[in-house]
Amino acid sequence: MCGLCGEIRFDGRFAGTTAVDLMTTKLTPRGPDDGGILVHGPVALGHRRLSIIDLSPKAAQPMVDSDLGLSIVFNGCIYNYPALRSELEALGYRFFSGGDTEVILKAYHAWGTACVRRFNGMFAFAIHERDSGKVVLARDRFGIKPLYLAEVDGGLLFASSLPALLATGRVDKAIDPVALRFYMSFHAVVPAPRTILKGVRKLPPATLRVVSADGSFSDEVYWRLDFQALPGEDGRSAKDWEDGLFEEVRAAVARRMIADVPVGVLLSGGLDSSLIVGLLAEAGQRDVETFSIGFEEANGEKGDEFSYSDLIAERYATRHHKIFIPEADMIAALPGAIAAMSEPMVSYDNVAFYLLAREVSKRVKVVLSGQGADEIFGGYHWYRPLVDSTDPVTDYAAHFFDRTPERLARHLSPAWLGATDEARAFVAAHFAEDGAPDPVDKALRLDSTVMLVDDPVKRVDNMTMAFGLEARVPFLDHQLAEFAGRIPSSLKLAQNGKGILKEVARRVVPAAVIDREKGYFPVPGLKYIEGSRLDYVRDGLSSRAARQRGLFREDYLASLYENPRDAITPLRGSELWQVGLLELWLQEHGI
């Protein structure tokens, strides 16, 4: 829920409302229900509210507790806030609201920065200490909720979206060449703290930053995902792991039903969303609203999976909504979808989620989504080649990277090339960290804590919040992820991936959905670019702004225009869409 922003000045001047007002205005789609600005000396906080829990004005933000000397702006949901509230009340704290925002304030006062370790949820927040002048910034374990930062003359700006920072007119908009090479190599993923712009950084997931009044700061990484079994778990049978996983998944789904408004489900028809619907039905939820989307086919590839989503909707008697998007509507929506991206994100799913959210938000404010299951349970095809790998970095790069350094040199203009392969070095350093001795687990840890954060998770947040729709992701419950991390990789990779999750799903989901070929959110019109789609992308890449920027070699672009269908990345993406999307994003955001 919501969007937050703020300004902290370190030059002795009071913060004004100008920058924060510009940012909160830009964040209005994230929080259409209410908004507010609070200024206290050198700190200004802004907030836009999407009312989900405690719909009364008592839960409005920025929230101030004068007795404790604390103020907060918060985006997200703390699912275990009722239990934490009871614990805090036992310590003598009294509450004036009924939601989770005030629980964060009291928890911070009671337990300091260690409070984040107690939270089960998705969150980004800023807490201002009145007496010390400190500002505490924090982001949840999987980075489900974003937090962007920009150092500016005299201080620091922060916001829930990068475009909100750009709206102030005070941010360095130069392209970060290292981030560009990540984008072109690491399947469009630019890991935190970088973004595609030099002047904007993002707080990494599972990180808490304490900013002192003089501008100095310290970071604490408060959580890491471990893939080693606990004492006594080595002898667990496959059935034991399945039983334990079933309980963890069921609990994760149940936790995400906490809301004072109806909760729906994005039902793709795949295993993950179908399991969520099945577990809700098992728990007694009736008339759950479910939503599926489909597109026109292209190059013989089907653009919907309605047959599977229909099967689940009929099985569990959901109130199902099928949304079919004609090609003309998809083309018309592209500028809006690109504008909604906080960073350029190449996956076709972005457009699908954007259009789906546009329709879903007309009926509900909260939806559950199946993101994260592939990264947590080994659902992608590049994990199996890592089994017993003696060179997992090379094997991972061969299957996941879009370009080798040699190909990158033929695609990027010479001015943007570097002397080192930063993406490969990043993967090597991540794989070398303790806690994941198995090559498959190394990749699962990287994908779930890095790739997932800056691709699927960011995609869902950006596209749903563009329409004031909150998406919750049960498979990224940190307790579930910790349990899953300890499960032997062989059980995850069984049955062509997600084997153990499939066995759990068999308890509630029809086999026809479980044993089908793996599907993706299909938007074939953006994989096979032709006709008006080709004109749209080519116009962006041949514009005056693009020519002045000179990111790509002209001979490379010419080859893409001539044979766009032939330039498909190892992960089945269109190279033309990848480079075109970057340029279109830059232009859409005035860069």
PDB file of C-alpha atoms in Angstrom, residues 218-361:
ATOM      1  CA  SER A 218      25.591   3.260   8.532  1.00  0.00           C
ATOM      2  CA  ASP A 219      23.985   0.235   6.880  1.00  0.00           C
ATOM      3  CA  GLU A 220      22.984  -3.041   8.465  1.00  0.00           C
ATOM      4  CA  VAL A 221      22.070  -6.127   6.439  1.00  0.00           C
ATOM      5  CA  TYR A 222      19.669  -7.756   8.870  1.00  0.00           C
ATOM      6  CA  TRP A 223      18.825 -10.978   6.994  1.00  0.00           C
ATOM      7  CA  ARG A 224      20.419 -13.456   4.612  1.00  0.00           C
ATOM      8  CA  LEU A 225      18.847 -16.509   3.025  1.00  0.00           C
ATOM      9  CA  ASP A 226      20.688 -19.649   4.100  1.00  0.00           C
ATOM     10  CA  PHE A 227      20.593 -22.947   2.210  1.00  0.00           C
ATOM     11  CA  GLN A 228      22.139 -25.244   4.803  1.00  0.00           C
ATOM     12  CA  ALA A 229      20.076 -27.727   6.804  1.00  0.00           C
ATOM     13  CA  LEU A 230      19.615 -27.234  10.514  1.00  0.00           C
ATOM     14  CA  PRO A 231      20.935 -29.818  12.975  1.00  0.00           C
ATOM     15  CA  GLY A 232      18.795 -32.933  12.783  1.00  0.00           C
ATOM     16  CA  GLU A 233      17.339 -32.176   9.334  1.00  0.00           C
ATOM     17  CA  ASP A 234      19.803 -34.218   7.285  1.00  0.00           C
ATOM     18  CA  GLY A 235      17.798 -37.365   7.875  1.00  0.00           C
ATOM     19  CA  ARG A 236      14.417 -35.979   6.885  1.00  0.00           C
ATOM     20  CA  SER A 237      12.566 -37.970   4.254  1.00  0.00           C
ATOM     21  CA  ALA A 238      10.984 -36.454   1.157  1.00  0.00           C
ATOM     22  CA  LYS A 239       7.578 -36.973   2.805  1.00  0.00           C
ATOM     23  CA  ASP A 240       8.725 -35.089   5.901  1.00  0.00           C
ATOM     24  CA  TRP A 241       9.873 -32.164   3.758  1.00  0.00           C
ATOM     25  CA  GLU A 242       6.575 -32.200   1.852  1.00  0.00           C
ATOM     26  CA  ASP A 243       4.524 -32.174   5.047  1.00  0.00           C
ATOM     27  CA  GLY A 244       6.525 -29.302   6.456  1.00  0.00           C
ATOM     28  CA  LEU A 245       6.349 -27.351   3.205  1.00  0.00           C
ATOM     29  CA  PHE A 246       2.595 -27.779   2.969  1.00  0.00           C
ATOM     30  CA  GLU A 247       2.153 -26.176   6.385  1.00  0.00           C
ATOM     31  CA  GLU A 248       4.534 -23.331   5.544  1.00  0.00           C
ATOM     32  CA  VAL A 249       2.793 -22.505   2.259  1.00  0.00           C
ATOM     33  CA  ARG A 250      -0.624 -22.685   3.859  1.00  0.00           C
ATOM     34  CA  ALA A 251       0.464 -20.335   6.650  1.00  0.00           C
ATOM     35  CA  ALA A 252       2.044 -17.890   4.186  1.00  0.00           C
ATOM     36  CA  VAL A 253      -1.171 -17.647   2.166  1.00  0.00           C
ATOM     37  CA  ALA A 254      -3.313 -17.256   5.278  1.00  0.00           C
ATOM     38  CA  ARG A 255      -1.121 -14.437   6.606  1.00  0.00           C
ATOM     39  CA  ARG A 256      -1.693 -12.432   3.435  1.00  0.00           C
ATOM     40  CA  MET A 257      -5.457 -12.405   3.793  1.00  0.00           C
ATOM     41  CA  ILE A 258      -5.286  -9.821   6.581  1.00  0.00           C
ATOM     42  CA  ALA A 259      -7.081  -6.710   5.303  1.00  0.00           C
ATOM     43  CA  ASP A 260     -10.108  -4.521   5.907  1.00  0.00           C
ATOM     44  CA  VAL A 261     -11.014  -4.742   2.204  1.00  0.00           C
ATOM     45  CA  PRO A 262     -11.682  -7.753  -0.087  1.00  0.00           C
ATOM     46  CA  VAL A 263      -8.678  -9.715  -1.390  1.00  0.00           C
ATOM     47  CA  GLY A 264      -8.542 -11.277  -4.874  1.00  0.00           C
ATOM     48  CA  VAL A 265      -6.079 -13.516  -6.742  1.00  0.00           C
ATOM     49  CA  LEU A 266      -4.220 -13.041 -10.034  1.00  0.00           C
ATOM     50  CA  LEU A 267      -4.893 -16.454 -11.575  1.00  0.00           C
ATOM     51  CA  SER A 268      -2.601 -17.214 -14.501  1.00  0.00           C
ATOM     52  CA  GLY A 269      -3.604 -20.856 -14.665  1.00  0.00           C
ATOM     53  CA  GLY A 270      -0.143 -22.040 -13.654  1.00  0.00           C
ATOM     54  CA  LEU A 271       0.845 -24.096 -10.642  1.00  0.00           C
ATOM     55  CA  ASP A 272       1.676 -21.219  -8.307  1.00  0.00           C
ATOM     56  CA  SER A 273      -1.453 -19.084  -8.541  1.00  0.00           C
ATOM     57  CA  SER A 274      -3.628 -22.199  -8.742  1.00  0.00           C
ATOM     58  CA  LEU A 275      -2.156 -23.471  -5.472  1.00  0.00           C
ATOM     59  CA  ILE A 276      -2.965 -20.139  -3.813  1.00  0.00           C
ATOM     60  CA  VAL A 277      -6.599 -20.396  -4.929  1.00  0.00           C
ATOM     61  CA  GLY A 278      -6.785 -24.014  -3.793  1.00  0.00           C
ATOM     62  CA  LEU A 279      -5.444 -23.196  -0.344  1.00  0.00           C
ATOM     63  CA  LEU A 280      -7.892 -20.325   0.052  1.00  0.00           C
ATOM     64  CA  ALA A 281     -10.719 -22.687  -0.812  1.00  0.00           C
ATOM     65  CA  GLU A 282      -9.394 -25.255   1.650  1.00  0.00           C
ATOM     66  CA  ALA A 283      -9.390 -22.548   4.322  1.00  0.00           C
ATOM     67  CA  GLY A 284     -13.064 -21.840   3.689  1.00  0.00           C
ATOM     68  CA  GLN A 285     -12.784 -18.706   1.560  1.00  0.00           C
ATOM     69  CA  ARG A 286     -15.825 -18.434  -0.693  1.00  0.00           C
ATOM     70  CA  ASP A 287     -16.533 -16.347  -3.806  1.00  0.00           C
ATOM     71  CA  VAL A 288     -12.901 -15.304  -4.161  1.00  0.00           C
ATOM     72  CA  GLU A 289     -12.484 -12.931  -7.085  1.00  0.00           C
ATOM     73  CA  THR A 290      -9.902 -14.246  -9.571  1.00  0.00           C
ATOM     74  CA  PHE A 291      -8.490 -12.546 -12.649  1.00  0.00           C
ATOM     75  CA  SER A 292      -6.770 -13.803 -15.816  1.00  0.00           C
ATOM     76  CA  ILE A 293      -5.491 -11.951 -18.874  1.00  0.00           C
ATOM     77  CA  GLY A 294      -4.858 -12.963 -22.477  1.00  0.00           C
ATOM     78  CA  PHE A 295      -3.517 -11.439 -25.687  1.00  0.00           C
ATOM     79  CA  GLU A 296      -3.666 -12.133 -29.404  1.00  0.00           C
ATOM     80  CA  GLU A 297      -1.342 -14.834 -30.675  1.00  0.00           C
ATOM     81  CA  ALA A 298       1.726 -14.019 -32.783  1.00  0.00           C
ATOM     82  CA  ASN A 299       3.978 -16.229 -34.903  1.00  0.00           C
ATOM     83  CA  GLY A 300       1.833 -19.187 -33.939  1.00  0.00           C
ATOM     84  CA  GLU A 301       2.335 -18.673 -30.189  1.00  0.00           C
ATOM     85  CA  LYS A 302      -0.827 -18.599 -28.138  1.00  0.00           C
ATOM     86  CA  GLY A 303      -1.407 -15.448 -26.100  1.00  0.00           C
ATOM     87  CA  ASP A 304      -3.473 -16.819 -23.221  1.00  0.00           C
ATOM     88  CA  GLU A 305      -3.796 -19.733 -20.818  1.00  0.00           C
ATOM     89  CA  PHE A 306      -7.500 -19.386 -20.208  1.00  0.00           C
ATOM     90  CA  SER A 307      -8.131 -23.129 -20.461  1.00  0.00           C
ATOM     91  CA  TYR A 308      -6.139 -23.697 -17.277  1.00  0.00           C
ATOM     92  CA  SER A 309      -7.394 -20.686 -15.349  1.00  0.00           C
ATOM     93  CA  ASP A 310     -10.960 -21.676 -16.289  1.00  0.00           C
ATOM     94  CA  LEU A 311     -10.339 -25.139 -14.870  1.00  0.00           C
ATOM     95  CA  ILE A 312      -9.255 -23.728 -11.506  1.00  0.00           C
ATOM     96  CA  ALA A 313     -12.024 -21.125 -11.409  1.00  0.00           C
ATOM     97  CA  GLU A 314     -14.638 -23.814 -12.034  1.00  0.00           C
ATOM     98  CA  ARG A 315     -13.092 -26.241  -9.555  1.00  0.00           C
ATOM     99  CA  TYR A 316     -13.177 -23.731  -6.705  1.00  0.00           C
ATOM    100  CA  ALA A 317     -16.226 -21.713  -7.786  1.00  0.00           C
ATOM    101  CA  THR A 318     -14.385 -18.405  -7.833  1.00  0.00           C
ATOM    102  CA  ARG A 319     -15.881 -15.202  -9.189  1.00  0.00           C
ATOM    103  CA  HIS A 320     -13.671 -15.296 -12.235  1.00  0.00           C
ATOM    104  CA  HIS A 321     -12.892 -12.492 -14.672  1.00  0.00           C
ATOM    105  CA  LYS A 322     -11.214 -13.150 -18.023  1.00  0.00           C
ATOM    106  CA  ILE A 323      -9.638 -10.092 -19.592  1.00  0.00           C
ATOM    107  CA  PHE A 324      -8.729 -10.307 -23.282  1.00  0.00           C
ATOM    108  CA  ILE A 325      -6.591  -7.520 -24.723  1.00  0.00           C
ATOM    109  CA  PRO A 326      -6.728  -6.901 -28.517  1.00  0.00           C
ATOM    110  CA  GLU A 327      -3.433  -5.920 -30.116  1.00  0.00           C
ATOM    111  CA  ALA A 328      -4.552  -2.319 -30.678  1.00  0.00           C
ATOM    112  CA  ASP A 329      -5.256  -1.920 -26.953  1.00  0.00           C
ATOM    113  CA  MET A 330      -1.892  -3.453 -26.066  1.00  0.00           C
ATOM    114  CA  ILE A 331      -0.068  -1.030 -28.359  1.00  0.00           C
ATOM    115  CA  ALA A 332      -2.008   1.915 -26.950  1.00  0.00           C
ATOM    116  CA  ALA A 333      -1.066   0.915 -23.413  1.00  0.00           C
ATOM    117  CA  LEU A 334       2.694   0.690 -24.014  1.00  0.00           C
ATOM    118  CA  PRO A 335       3.538   4.336 -23.173  1.00  0.00           C
ATOM    119  CA  GLY A 336       1.578   4.098 -19.921  1.00  0.00           C
ATOM    120  CA  ALA A 337       3.243   0.819 -18.962  1.00  0.00           C
ATOM    121  CA  ILE A 338       6.696   2.247 -19.686  1.00  0.00           C
ATOM    122  CA  ALA A 339       5.903   5.390 -17.702  1.00  0.00           C
ATOM    123  CA  ALA A 340       4.898   3.193 -14.747  1.00  0.00           C
ATOM    124  CA  MET A 341       8.324   1.526 -14.642  1.00  0.00           C
ATOM    125  CA  SER A 342      10.645   2.894 -11.990  1.00  0.00           C
ATOM    126  CA  GLU A 343      13.463   1.352 -14.020  1.00  0.00           C
ATOM    127  CA  PRO A 344      13.539  -0.112 -17.545  1.00  0.00           C
ATOM    128  CA  MET A 345      12.251  -3.683 -17.240  1.00  0.00           C
ATOM    129  CA  VAL A 346      12.359  -5.767 -20.375  1.00  0.00           C
ATOM    130  CA  SER A 347      10.007  -8.615 -19.479  1.00  0.00           C
ATOM    131  CA  TYR A 348       6.821  -8.749 -21.530  1.00  0.00           C
ATOM    132  CA  ASP A 349       5.005  -9.457 -18.282  1.00  0.00           C
ATOM    133  CA  ASN A 350       5.213  -5.767 -17.453  1.00  0.00           C
ATOM    134  CA  VAL A 351       2.631  -4.894 -20.062  1.00  0.00           C
ATOM    135  CA  ALA A 352       0.442  -7.821 -19.042  1.00  0.00           C
ATOM    136  CA  PHE A 353       0.535  -6.831 -15.370  1.00  0.00           C
ATOM    137  CA  TYR A 354      -0.106  -3.197 -16.245  1.00  0.00           C
ATOM    138  CA  LEU A 355      -3.244  -4.003 -18.214  1.00  0.00           C
ATOM    139  CA  LEU A 356      -4.355  -6.625 -15.721  1.00  0.00           C
ATOM    140  CA  ALA A 357      -3.946  -4.209 -12.820  1.00  0.00           C
ATOM    141  CA  ARG A 358      -5.906  -1.552 -14.691  1.00  0.00           C
ATOM    142  CA  GLU A 359      -8.928  -3.840 -14.795  1.00  0.00           C
ATOM    143  CA  VAL A 360      -8.491  -5.592 -11.448  1.00  0.00           C
ATOM    144  CA  SER A 361      -8.256  -2.297  -9.558  1.00  0.00           C
TER     145      SER A 361
END
